Structure formats: structure tokens, C-alpha cells
Amino acid sequence: MTTPVVSIAFHSGHGHTAVLAEAVRGGAVEAGAQAHLINVDEITEEQWAVLDASDAIVFGSPTYMGTASGAFHVFAEASSKRWFGQDWKDKLAAGFTNSGSKSGDKLHTLQFFQILAAQHGMNWINLGLHPGWNSSTAAETDLNRLGVFAGAAAQTNIDEGPEAVHKADIATAEHLGRRVAEAARVFALGRAAA
């Protein structure tokens, strides 16, 4: 059986999103994938090659001013070299983000990732969870406590450091990593059988 390769292409302005990137990586590894963390504001040619060889790419960025960070946008624009050759066509894609507000327009960042993936011809993997923390019997510790479907969303108070990333949000990011790795395995088996 082929071991899926999952790469997490992320930017983290103050360390909060890096915590989530590590969680996505951990979930993917737990599900049997080989996983790579790629900090996009320091990306090398070798890391571009890792992305090219990956079965799945998970995009991650903080949400700043209603969208992904400037550093992530620079990476997205640089990926146009891959777009011209459709180098990432039929790879899997997913995304995660963090902001200080409960909403913070995180959905817009995830939609930006979805459009980026679609332009590359990639297949989007959603979170695959019901919303948590939305009834009298629910708790803030539920997976998907912010009720986002497109990807993993996290909220961290703006006056706290990376150690304050909510444990439920970390667990949700781990779930996303497992889900992407499992989907990559299924896609690889399907390709092999076709």
C-alpha cells in the first residue's frame, strides 16, 4: 500500500497558526501519511518540489483583515508557475485558519484557499464534522466548536500567545489532518485500481 504524502503549506505571523499546522501534521501522521511542514514565507526550491510530489496540500494562514496573510498571498501568487503547467491538478487540498475573533471572517480565508485549489484543479476536502458547541448539552471543548464546514477554524485571544490556542481547535486541526491523509490513501488506491 502506498503511503500518502501530505504537505502543510502555511504562514504563521505570531505562532498560533504554526500550532495548528503541527496539529494537522500530527493527525496526518497518525493516519499513516508522510507529512511535511512548509513555512511559505521561507519556502525553498526543494520545498516547492516536495509540494509538487505531494498527494495532498493543506493550506494554512492566520486571517488578517478578512483574508489570508500577505505572506500567504505571496506564496499563492508564486504558485502560478505550477498553475501554468497544471502541476497540482487532481491533488487533494484542504485548509485551516486562526483569528482573534470568533468569526473574524475566517470563512473568507478558507474560501480563498478553496478558490486557489480550484484554480490549480485540486479536489477540496472539507472538515466533515457537524458543528459543535451549539446546544445546551454541548461544550466549548467540542470538535468544530466554531461551526465551520469548509476547513478547520480556530480562535485565539489577541492578547495571548501560541500556548493559548484552544485545545478543541487543536483537536479539530488534528481531525482535518487525519481526514486528508485518509482521503489521500483512498485516492491513491483508486488510481492504482483504475
CSV table of C-alpha atoms in Angstrom, one decimal, residues 1 6 12 21 27 32 34 42 86 99 106 112 114 117 134 141 143 156 159-160 181-182 184:
chain,number,residue,atom,x,y,z
A,1,MET,CA,0.0,0.0,0.0
A,6,VAL,CA,0.6,15.3,2.9
A,12,SER,CA,2.1,31.9,10.9
A,21,ALA,CA,-0.1,23.3,11.3
A,27,GLY,CA,-3.2,14.0,12.6
A,32,GLY,CA,-0.4,6.8,8.3
A,34,GLN,CA,4.2,11.0,5.5
A,42,GLU,CA,10.7,30.8,3.9
A,86,GLN,CA,-1.3,22.2,-14.0
A,99,SER,CA,-8.1,34.7,14.1
A,106,LYS,CA,-12.3,33.2,8.8
A,112,PHE,CA,-9.7,31.9,-0.7
A,114,GLN,CA,-10.8,26.8,-2.0
A,117,ALA,CA,-7.2,25.0,-5.0
A,134,ASN,CA,-24.4,24.7,19.6
A,141,THR,CA,-14.4,21.6,24.2
A,143,LEU,CA,-14.6,19.4,17.9
A,156,THR,CA,-7.2,32.7,19.9
A,159,ASP,CA,-3.5,39.2,23.9
A,160,GLU,CA,-2.4,35.6,24.3
A,181,ALA,CA,-4.5,11.5,4.9
A,182,GLU,CA,-7.3,9.0,4.8
A,184,ALA,CA,-5.3,10.7,0.0
